[in-house]
Tab-separated table of C-alpha atoms in Angstrom:
chain	number	residue	atom	x	y	z
A	4	UNK	CA	96.987	111.711	130.553
A	5	UNK	CA	99.310	113.517	128.100
A	6	UNK	CA	102.116	111.996	126.055
A	7	UNK	CA	105.297	112.991	127.897
A	8	UNK	CA	108.994	112.211	128.273
A	9	UNK	CA	108.256	108.630	129.419
A	10	UNK	CA	106.929	107.863	125.912
A	11	UNK	CA	110.008	109.225	124.112
A	12	UNK	CA	110.979	106.568	121.514
A	13	UNK	CA	114.631	107.542	121.957
A	14	UNK	CA	114.730	106.465	125.606
A	15	UNK	CA	117.064	103.551	126.265
A	16	UNK	CA	117.538	101.475	129.398
A	17	UNK	CA	120.623	100.008	131.056
A	18	UNK	CA	118.620	96.749	130.963
A	19	UNK	CA	119.839	95.863	127.464
A	20	UNK	CA	117.013	93.424	126.633
A	21	UNK	CA	114.558	96.342	126.939
A	22	UNK	CA	116.204	98.013	123.936
A	23	UNK	CA	115.527	95.174	121.498
A	24	UNK	CA	113.084	96.342	118.782
A	25	UNK	CA	110.593	93.466	119.171
A	26	UNK	CA	110.503	93.257	122.957
A	27	UNK	CA	107.055	93.571	124.518
A	28	UNK	CA	108.532	95.448	127.459
A	29	UNK	CA	110.696	98.457	126.545
A	30	UNK	CA	111.226	101.238	129.068
A	31	UNK	CA	108.211	102.999	127.507
A	32	UNK	CA	105.860	100.208	128.753
A	33	UNK	CA	106.641	99.189	132.381
A	34	UNK	CA	103.587	96.985	133.102
A	35	UNK	CA	102.793	95.812	136.633
A	36	UNK	CA	102.482	92.232	137.813
A	37	UNK	CA	102.242	90.087	140.946
A	38	UNK	CA	104.540	87.093	141.228
A	39	UNK	CA	105.899	84.469	143.586
A	40	UNK	CA	109.419	83.336	144.430
A	41	UNK	CA	110.340	80.081	146.184
A	42	UNK	CA	112.223	81.885	148.968
A	43	UNK	CA	109.373	84.270	149.832
A	44	UNK	CA	106.164	83.801	151.809
A	45	UNK	CA	104.388	86.611	149.949
A	46	UNK	CA	103.926	87.683	146.343
A	47	UNK	CA	105.750	90.952	145.640
A	48	UNK	CA	104.744	93.461	142.983
A	49	UNK	CA	106.989	93.740	139.972
A	50	UNK	CA	107.434	96.008	136.982
A	51	UNK	CA	108.563	94.287	133.785
A	52	UNK	CA	111.497	95.699	131.838
A	53	UNK	CA	112.863	93.667	128.930
A	54	UNK	CA	113.398	90.114	130.196
A	55	UNK	CA	113.652	91.235	133.816
A	56	UNK	CA	111.378	91.939	136.779
A	57	UNK	CA	111.990	94.947	138.988
A	58	UNK	CA	110.786	94.301	142.550
A	59	UNK	CA	108.961	97.307	144.013
A	60	UNK	CA	109.188	95.991	147.582
A	61	UNK	CA	112.996	96.010	147.444
A	62	UNK	CA	113.080	99.511	145.963
A	63	UNK	CA	110.609	100.843	148.542
A	64	UNK	CA	112.783	99.436	151.351
A	65	UNK	CA	115.846	101.067	149.778
A	66	UNK	CA	114.128	104.467	149.809
A	67	UNK	CA	114.644	105.284	146.125
A	68	UNK	CA	111.116	106.615	145.573
A	69	UNK	CA	111.336	109.700	147.749
A	70	UNK	CA	108.030	111.028	149.042
A	71	UNK	CA	105.869	108.598	147.054
A	72	UNK	CA	107.626	105.783	148.945
A	73	UNK	CA	105.337	106.437	151.922
A	74	UNK	CA	102.294	105.906	149.711
A	75	UNK	CA	103.761	102.649	148.421
A	76	UNK	CA	104.440	101.523	152.001
A	77	UNK	CA	100.777	102.145	152.822
A	78	UNK	CA	99.789	100.119	149.767
A	79	UNK	CA	101.984	97.250	150.942
A	80	UNK	CA	99.808	96.867	154.043
A	81	UNK	CA	97.096	95.696	151.678
A	82	UNK	CA	97.651	93.471	148.651
A	83	UNK	CA	100.229	95.890	147.252
A	84	UNK	CA	99.054	96.242	143.655
A	85	UNK	CA	95.421	96.571	144.706
A	86	UNK	CA	96.646	99.155	147.208
A	87	UNK	CA	98.312	101.107	144.418
A	88	UNK	CA	95.162	100.889	142.275
A	89	UNK	CA	93.003	102.542	144.925
A	90	UNK	CA	95.187	105.654	145.138
A	91	UNK	CA	94.112	108.701	143.098
A	92	UNK	CA	95.702	108.443	139.676
A	93	UNK	CA	96.402	112.141	139.421
A	94	UNK	CA	98.598	111.812	142.500
A	95	UNK	CA	100.434	108.486	142.435
A	96	UNK	CA	100.642	106.903	139.003
A	97	UNK	CA	102.269	109.707	136.954
A	98	UNK	CA	104.941	110.216	139.608
A	99	UNK	CA	105.544	106.493	140.051
A	100	UNK	CA	105.854	105.927	136.291
A	101	UNK	CA	108.167	108.916	135.926
A	102	UNK	CA	110.406	107.730	138.779
A	103	UNK	CA	110.591	104.150	137.463
A	104	UNK	CA	111.495	105.439	134.018
A	105	UNK	CA	114.177	107.671	135.548
A	106	UNK	CA	115.691	104.775	137.552
A	107	UNK	CA	115.851	102.523	134.485
A	108	UNK	CA	117.253	105.031	132.003
A	109	UNK	CA	120.624	104.134	130.507
A	110	UNK	CA	122.233	107.348	131.774
A	111	UNK	CA	121.099	107.004	135.425
A	112	UNK	CA	123.750	105.325	137.642
A	113	UNK	CA	121.666	105.160	140.850
A	114	UNK	CA	120.437	101.605	140.324
A	115	UNK	CA	122.604	100.696	137.342
A	116	UNK	CA	125.871	101.009	139.303
A	117	UNK	CA	124.630	99.799	142.707
A	118	UNK	CA	125.535	96.134	142.309
A	119	UNK	CA	124.046	95.023	145.643
A	120	UNK	CA	120.702	96.777	145.216
A	121	UNK	CA	120.433	95.820	141.559
A	122	UNK	CA	121.016	92.121	142.279
A	123	UNK	CA	118.249	92.156	144.911
A	124	UNK	CA	115.750	94.254	142.975
A	125	UNK	CA	116.191	92.867	139.470
A	126	UNK	CA	115.479	89.213	138.685
A	127	UNK	CA	114.930	87.165	135.540
A	128	UNK	CA	111.375	86.633	134.307
A	129	UNK	CA	112.181	82.916	134.262
A	130	UNK	CA	112.697	82.879	138.049
A	131	UNK	CA	109.166	84.000	138.877
A	132	UNK	CA	105.843	82.229	139.021
A	133	UNK	CA	103.227	84.739	137.920
A	134	UNK	CA	100.036	85.166	139.907
A	135	UNK	CA	96.817	87.002	139.178
A	136	UNK	CA	97.892	90.659	139.180
A	137	UNK	CA	94.985	91.620	141.423
A	138	UNK	CA	92.783	89.929	143.982
A	139	UNK	CA	89.926	90.505	141.450
A	140	UNK	CA	86.940	90.868	143.804
A	141	UNK	CA	84.497	90.844	140.869
A	142	UNK	CA	84.472	89.972	137.168
A	143	UNK	CA	82.119	91.250	134.464
A	144	UNK	CA	82.137	90.183	130.815
A	145	UNK	CA	80.669	92.343	128.054
A	146	UNK	CA	79.658	91.767	124.427
A	147	UNK	CA	81.119	94.910	122.899
A	148	UNK	CA	82.447	93.724	119.512
A	149	UNK	CA	79.751	94.351	116.937
A	150	UNK	CA	81.544	92.145	114.393
A	151	UNK	CA	81.428	89.220	116.836
A	152	UNK	CA	77.815	89.936	117.797
A	153	UNK	CA	76.747	90.140	114.154
A	154	UNK	CA	78.549	86.939	113.111
A	155	UNK	CA	77.254	84.885	116.039
A	156	UNK	CA	73.782	86.388	115.658
A	157	UNK	CA	73.788	85.338	111.994
A	158	UNK	CA	74.178	81.713	113.056
A	159	UNK	CA	70.909	81.757	114.969
A	160	UNK	CA	68.971	84.670	113.434
A	161	UNK	CA	70.164	85.068	109.819
A	162	UNK	CA	67.546	87.698	109.045
A	163	UNK	CA	68.056	89.695	112.250
A	164	UNK	CA	71.502	88.998	113.748
A	165	UNK	CA	71.509	91.904	116.235
A	166	UNK	CA	68.825	92.053	118.891
A	167	UNK	CA	66.983	95.414	119.180
A	168	UNK	CA	68.795	96.509	122.352
A	169	UNK	CA	72.366	95.965	121.110
A	170	UNK	CA	72.900	99.475	119.728
A	171	UNK	CA	71.356	101.160	122.749
A	172	UNK	CA	72.901	99.399	125.768
A	173	UNK	CA	76.225	97.694	126.535
A	174	UNK	CA	75.381	94.012	127.026
A	175	UNK	CA	77.180	92.135	129.792
A	176	UNK	CA	76.890	89.564	132.556
A	177	UNK	CA	78.538	88.966	135.914
A	178	UNK	CA	81.177	86.234	135.643
A	179	UNK	CA	82.932	84.087	138.203
A	180	UNK	CA	86.000	85.753	139.767
A	181	UNK	CA	87.208	82.723	141.756
A	182	UNK	CA	88.011	80.688	138.625
A	183	UNK	CA	90.175	83.363	136.983
A	184	UNK	CA	93.732	82.028	136.628
A	185	UNK	CA	97.062	83.413	135.470
A	186	UNK	CA	98.579	82.585	132.106
A	187	UNK	CA	100.257	79.181	132.014
A	188	UNK	CA	97.667	77.449	134.189
A	189	UNK	CA	96.288	74.225	132.682
A	190	UNK	CA	92.525	74.197	132.067
A	191	UNK	CA	90.503	71.042	132.664
A	192	UNK	CA	87.749	70.310	130.157
A	193	UNK	CA	84.424	70.966	131.906
A	194	UNK	CA	81.610	68.479	132.334
A	195	UNK	CA	78.014	69.544	132.156
A	196	UNK	CA	74.512	69.102	130.817
A	197	UNK	CA	74.031	69.154	127.059
A	198	UNK	CA	70.836	69.387	125.045
A	199	UNK	CA	68.931	66.243	123.999
A	200	UNK	CA	69.446	65.015	120.419
A	201	UNK	CA	67.619	67.006	117.793
A	202	UNK	CA	64.139	65.619	117.119
A	203	UNK	CA	61.780	67.263	114.620
A	204	UNK	CA	58.760	66.317	116.681
A	205	UNK	CA	58.293	69.019	119.310
A	206	UNK	CA	56.297	66.747	121.612
A	207	UNK	CA	59.114	64.169	121.681
A	208	UNK	CA	61.778	66.876	122.178
A	209	UNK	CA	60.010	68.086	125.292
A	210	UNK	CA	60.180	64.680	126.956
A	211	UNK	CA	63.780	63.777	126.064
A	212	UNK	CA	66.449	63.826	128.768
A	213	UNK	CA	69.588	65.947	128.364
A	214	UNK	CA	72.995	64.307	128.482
A	215	UNK	CA	75.777	64.947	130.979
A	216	UNK	CA	79.488	64.582	130.317
A	217	UNK	CA	82.640	66.302	129.050
A	218	UNK	CA	82.042	69.252	126.737
A	219	UNK	CA	82.493	68.309	123.080
A	220	UNK	CA	82.515	71.922	121.885
A	221	UNK	CA	85.184	73.606	124.013
A	222	UNK	CA	86.221	77.006	122.665
A	223	UNK	CA	88.423	79.993	123.476
A	224	UNK	CA	87.352	83.626	123.372
A	225	UNK	CA	89.887	86.340	122.547
A	226	UNK	CA	89.168	89.294	124.827
A	227	UNK	CA	90.791	92.330	126.413
A	228	UNK	CA	90.234	93.068	130.087
A	229	UNK	CA	90.636	96.264	132.046
A	230	UNK	CA	91.160	96.654	135.769
A	231	UNK	CA	89.258	99.125	137.900
A	232	UNK	CA	91.431	101.527	139.861
A	233	UNK	CA	89.635	103.747	142.376
A	234	UNK	CA	86.074	102.487	142.663
A	235	UNK	CA	82.829	104.233	143.575
A	236	UNK	CA	80.536	104.233	146.578
A	237	UNK	CA	77.423	102.084	146.538
A	238	UNK	CA	74.595	104.120	145.001
A	239	UNK	CA	76.887	106.686	143.357
A	240	UNK	CA	77.265	106.363	139.543
A	241	UNK	CA	80.465	107.223	137.646
A	242	UNK	CA	79.899	109.961	135.024
A	243	UNK	CA	81.264	109.256	131.556
A	244	UNK	CA	83.638	112.210	131.872
A	245	UNK	CA	85.273	110.627	134.930
A	246	UNK	CA	85.264	106.998	133.785
A	247	UNK	CA	88.854	106.812	132.576
A	248	UNK	CA	90.168	107.994	135.934
A	249	UNK	CA	88.761	104.694	137.275
A	250	UNK	CA	90.609	102.477	134.753
A	251	UNK	CA	94.077	101.311	135.859
A	252	UNK	CA	95.209	99.302	132.839
A	253	UNK	CA	94.596	96.454	130.411
A	254	UNK	CA	95.408	92.758	130.068
A	255	UNK	CA	94.567	89.872	127.704
A	256	UNK	CA	91.691	87.547	128.586
A	257	UNK	CA	90.721	84.057	127.400
A	258	UNK	CA	87.130	83.502	128.491
A	259	UNK	CA	86.996	79.755	127.794
A	260	UNK	CA	83.526	78.627	126.710
A	261	UNK	CA	81.788	75.243	126.507
A	262	UNK	CA	79.470	75.924	123.577
A	263	UNK	CA	77.351	72.790	123.949
A	264	UNK	CA	76.753	73.428	127.659
A	265	UNK	CA	76.037	77.082	126.896
A	266	UNK	CA	73.529	76.226	124.192
A	267	UNK	CA	71.412	74.219	126.671
A	268	UNK	CA	71.620	76.493	129.700
A	269	UNK	CA	71.727	80.087	128.457
A	270	UNK	CA	67.969	80.689	128.128
A	271	UNK	CA	66.465	82.602	129.830
A	272	UNK	CA	69.191	84.013	132.102
A	273	UNK	CA	72.376	83.781	130.022
A	274	UNK	CA	75.812	82.192	130.593
A	275	UNK	CA	76.450	80.122	133.720
A	276	UNK	CA	78.457	76.878	133.989
A	277	UNK	CA	79.564	77.072	130.357
A	278	UNK	CA	81.805	79.983	131.386
A	279	UNK	CA	82.525	79.726	135.095
A	280	UNK	CA	84.918	76.748	134.970
A	281	UNK	CA	87.927	78.915	133.975
A	282	UNK	CA	89.032	82.284	132.637
A	283	UNK	CA	92.724	82.870	131.838
A	284	UNK	CA	94.362	86.304	131.988
A	285	UNK	CA	97.815	87.541	131.066
A	286	UNK	CA	99.777	88.420	134.228
A	287	UNK	CA	100.887	91.901	133.146
A	288	UNK	CA	98.771	95.049	133.517
A	289	UNK	CA	99.695	97.552	130.816
A	290	UNK	CA	98.787	100.915	132.299
A	291	UNK	CA	96.659	103.566	130.642
A	292	UNK	CA	99.680	105.877	130.861
A	293	UNK	CA	101.744	103.504	128.718
A	294	UNK	CA	98.908	103.234	126.183
A	295	UNK	CA	98.519	106.990	125.739
A	296	UNK	CA	100.322	107.193	122.348
A	297	UNK	CA	97.966	104.554	120.931
A	298	UNK	CA	94.683	106.280	121.664
A	299	UNK	CA	92.401	106.705	118.642
A	300	UNK	CA	88.825	107.886	118.016
A	301	UNK	CA	85.969	105.619	119.026
A	302	UNK	CA	84.294	103.379	116.447
A	303	UNK	CA	82.375	105.523	113.965
A	304	UNK	CA	78.793	104.319	114.087
A	305	UNK	CA	77.075	103.847	110.733
A	306	UNK	CA	74.642	106.466	109.527
A	307	UNK	CA	71.225	105.748	111.003
A	308	UNK	CA	72.473	104.017	114.167
A	309	UNK	CA	70.973	105.518	117.328
A	310	UNK	CA	73.081	107.937	119.332
A	311	UNK	CA	73.733	106.584	122.855
A	312	UNK	CA	71.733	108.099	125.684
A	313	UNK	CA	73.338	111.197	127.271
A	314	UNK	CA	74.843	109.340	130.244
A	315	UNK	CA	76.880	107.223	127.762
A	316	UNK	CA	77.996	110.064	125.513
A	317	UNK	CA	81.107	112.241	125.790
A	318	UNK	CA	82.690	114.144	122.913
A	319	UNK	CA	86.107	113.637	124.511
A	320	UNK	CA	85.559	109.873	124.749
A	321	UNK	CA	84.424	109.752	121.123
A	322	UNK	CA	87.540	111.678	120.075
A	323	UNK	CA	90.064	109.375	121.795
A	324	UNK	CA	88.272	106.649	123.716
A	325	UNK	CA	89.555	103.636	121.742
A	326	UNK	CA	92.977	101.939	121.739
A	327	UNK	CA	94.808	100.729	118.639
A	328	UNK	CA	95.764	97.209	119.737
A	329	UNK	CA	96.654	94.240	117.521
A	330	UNK	CA	95.551	90.821	118.807
A	331	UNK	CA	96.681	87.353	117.724
A	332	UNK	CA	95.540	83.787	118.473
A	333	UNK	CA	98.006	80.887	118.194
A	334	UNK	CA	97.417	77.163	118.751
A	335	UNK	CA	99.732	74.211	119.347
A	336	UNK	CA	98.285	70.713	119.588
A	337	UNK	CA	99.802	67.915	121.637
A	338	UNK	CA	100.883	66.192	118.418
A	339	UNK	CA	102.519	69.410	117.186
A	340	UNK	CA	104.510	69.666	120.428
A	341	UNK	CA	105.620	66.024	120.163
A	342	UNK	CA	106.819	66.601	116.594
A	343	UNK	CA	108.587	69.873	117.413
A	344	UNK	CA	106.166	71.968	115.344
A	345	UNK	CA	105.748	75.593	116.371
A	346	UNK	CA	102.329	77.054	117.256
A	347	UNK	CA	100.246	78.104	114.261
A	348	UNK	CA	98.580	81.514	113.867
A	349	UNK	CA	94.789	81.081	113.738
A	350	UNK	CA	93.685	84.704	113.561
A	351	UNK	CA	94.930	88.281	113.736
A	352	UNK	CA	92.813	91.358	114.290
A	353	UNK	CA	93.201	95.085	114.776
A	354	UNK	CA	89.541	95.415	115.771
A	355	UNK	CA	89.790	96.255	119.473
A	356	UNK	CA	89.614	99.901	118.391
A	357	UNK	CA	86.333	99.073	116.605
A	358	UNK	CA	84.363	97.951	119.655
A	359	UNK	CA	80.848	99.340	119.510
A	360	UNK	CA	81.286	100.591	123.088
A	361	UNK	CA	84.465	102.146	124.520
A	362	UNK	CA	85.966	101.022	127.851
A	363	UNK	CA	84.738	104.273	129.418
A	364	UNK	CA	81.180	103.597	128.231
A	365	UNK	CA	81.303	100.043	129.578
A	366	UNK	CA	82.482	101.202	132.994
A	367	UNK	CA	80.002	104.077	133.158
A	368	UNK	CA	77.113	101.810	132.226
A	369	UNK	CA	78.205	99.224	134.805
A	370	UNK	CA	78.028	101.845	137.574
A	371	UNK	CA	74.995	103.714	136.217
A	372	UNK	CA	72.584	101.907	138.548
A	373	UNK	CA	74.783	102.638	141.569
A	374	UNK	CA	76.726	99.377	141.423
A	375	UNK	CA	79.889	99.831	143.490
A	376	UNK	CA	82.960	98.905	141.475
A	377	UNK	CA	85.995	97.986	143.571
A	378	UNK	CA	89.752	98.383	143.052
A	379	UNK	CA	91.014	95.344	141.170
A	380	UNK	CA	87.662	94.438	139.593
A	381	UNK	CA	88.099	93.001	136.106
A	382	UNK	CA	85.855	94.059	133.222
A	383	UNK	CA	86.305	92.250	129.890
A	384	UNK	CA	85.361	93.332	126.385
A	385	UNK	CA	83.789	90.103	125.196
A	386	UNK	CA	85.168	88.302	122.141
A	387	UNK	CA	87.052	90.715	119.881
A	388	UNK	CA	86.515	89.933	116.202
A	389	UNK	CA	86.975	91.794	112.964
A	390	UNK	CA	84.861	91.709	109.803
A	391	UNK	CA	87.214	89.391	107.905
A	392	UNK	CA	87.235	85.592	108.028
A	393	UNK	CA	90.785	85.547	109.473
A	394	UNK	CA	89.957	88.163	112.124
A	395	UNK	CA	87.510	86.115	114.173
A	396	UNK	CA	88.210	85.709	117.889
A	397	UNK	CA	86.874	82.204	118.588
A	398	UNK	CA	86.497	78.821	116.897
A	399	UNK	CA	82.711	79.192	116.877
A	400	UNK	CA	83.235	81.941	114.299
A	401	UNK	CA	86.396	80.678	112.572
A	402	UNK	CA	84.886	77.318	111.611
A	403	UNK	CA	81.459	78.670	110.664
A	404	UNK	CA	80.828	78.584	106.919
A	405	UNK	CA	77.636	80.589	106.814
A	406	UNK	CA	74.180	79.401	105.890
A	407	UNK	CA	73.008	77.448	102.896
A	408	UNK	CA	69.675	76.991	101.193
A	409	UNK	CA	66.718	77.929	103.339
A	410	UNK	CA	68.976	79.720	105.853
A	411	UNK	CA	70.154	76.444	107.382
A	412	UNK	CA	73.750	76.372	108.728
A	413	UNK	CA	76.281	74.589	106.561
A	414	UNK	CA	78.499	71.936	108.210
A	415	UNK	CA	81.389	73.518	110.067
A	416	UNK	CA	84.560	73.951	108.043
A	417	UNK	CA	87.449	72.496	110.113
A	418	UNK	CA	90.742	74.329	110.477
A	419	UNK	CA	93.787	72.540	109.077
A	420	UNK	CA	96.817	72.297	111.404
A	421	UNK	CA	100.445	71.814	110.226
A	422	UNK	CA	100.408	68.326	111.767
A	423	UNK	CA	97.615	67.230	109.411
A	424	UNK	CA	95.046	67.411	112.218
A	425	UNK	CA	91.810	69.352	111.920
A	426	UNK	CA	89.833	71.367	114.477
A	427	UNK	CA	86.289	72.589	114.750
A	428	UNK	CA	86.625	72.953	118.544
A	429	UNK	CA	89.482	72.350	120.985
A	430	UNK	CA	90.919	68.893	121.656
A	431	UNK	CA	92.612	67.708	124.836
A	432	UNK	CA	96.252	68.741	124.828
A	433	UNK	CA	95.672	71.864	122.725
A	434	UNK	CA	97.428	74.974	124.005
A	435	UNK	CA	95.915	78.336	123.092
A	436	UNK	CA	98.182	81.401	123.122
A	437	UNK	CA	97.010	85.009	122.854
A	438	UNK	CA	99.374	87.880	122.060
A	439	UNK	CA	98.749	91.612	121.894
A	440	UNK	CA	100.805	94.673	121.009
A	441	UNK	CA	100.493	98.341	120.049
A	442	UNK	CA	102.483	99.897	117.215
A	443	UNK	CA	102.512	103.432	115.815
A	444	UNK	CA	105.009	105.472	113.821
A	445	UNK	CA	107.070	107.714	116.082
A	446	UNK	CA	106.686	105.544	119.215
A	447	UNK	CA	108.132	102.342	120.617
A	448	UNK	CA	106.161	99.151	120.129
A	449	UNK	CA	104.752	97.909	123.450
A	450	UNK	CA	103.283	94.477	124.139
A	451	UNK	CA	101.078	92.614	126.580
A	452	UNK	CA	103.075	89.386	126.890
A	453	UNK	CA	101.192	86.128	126.473
A	454	UNK	CA	97.930	84.685	127.730
A	455	UNK	CA	98.244	80.910	127.386
A	456	UNK	CA	96.476	77.821	128.647
A	457	UNK	CA	96.534	74.100	127.797
A	458	UNK	CA	93.430	71.908	127.797
A	459	UNK	CA	93.512	68.831	130.053
A	460	UNK	CA	91.037	65.933	129.827
A	461	UNK	CA	87.832	66.172	131.872
A	462	UNK	CA	87.978	64.849	135.422
A	463	UNK	CA	86.886	61.256	136.061
A	464	UNK	CA	83.238	60.708	136.886
């Protein structure tokens, strides 16, 4: 998808808030979302511009889209955004983006000067309750950040942090789609089994009973998700050269994790109840078209690393398969809120572009066995971390202080909050906020909005 007139940094909108330098949603972005209004019995599709939502259903009814309006009407028969995702990208998306940009330009009077249509089609972001942007039939979580994999591996295998397969195959697992929630949804602390107390005598360890109760090691995971557009038939793989035509756009993902539950259950089959209790996503899908100016070469693998197998290799993907995206994690405790203290920045990373595997490689590998991906499926990157101590994407990493004598882990180093509180893992009442944005000289900054969730106490027994 080439950079074109819709990316022009000089474009201005008649929606004045879209022209503010630090807005996440200038006219050059135009992310999609699904939302609810009290007066409606369905959730319309919106496009975000500045601090406003543009309702596609109203514009389709008004006939402002010309010939692509018929396609959008067909999509409305289904869940509308999923219906848009399934359409061939070469046909619908470029024309839809171009038309939306044209309608919102400062010099176009068609919508700007039509008071009646504008008042129906354009509403404040504050009026809407945001929903999941897609039905999300399926959810898959990967482990694509080598910095995260190496740091976590060092905790358990100091001499060999990366397992032998990591540099050959994208590692992932199938998550739980039904417990994915939109940003702003409260998350209840999960209950589950936890390992018996440590006992040096192996024979006593084997006979001890695990505990059951609220997780004491609740964590967040900073991730980026991407939505599948047109899928593939069962049994038919997606070649690496076609993979990006199956990616609709990106969002932020918090894959909440109960580390103590995970520690007990993950062998031999991997994550289960430690992950499936909740996953939070930002409600806005930033399209691949909007991200075009921020494409960069894929992570340069160190000398001596194996070259991926041919089905995972494309020179074009290596040349521009990554996205330059800055990610931030903020936290506000219940005590901070009560005292009027703003959220505190825990970490900041520009390492999404340094994933060991590109989004195209992840999607191609997912479908390589003939798995049928469906429109609206969500694939997530896994925790995104950088090499620095302030670039880590979860508390498991942020509070880890390495290993001491004999390779034994040192005690965790708690984070200090402005309220005087400390954290090694999340406490009840903590609200975690993710932010993401792309910046590059010569283009407008575009953002992803927020992905936020507050931790509630565990349910009663």
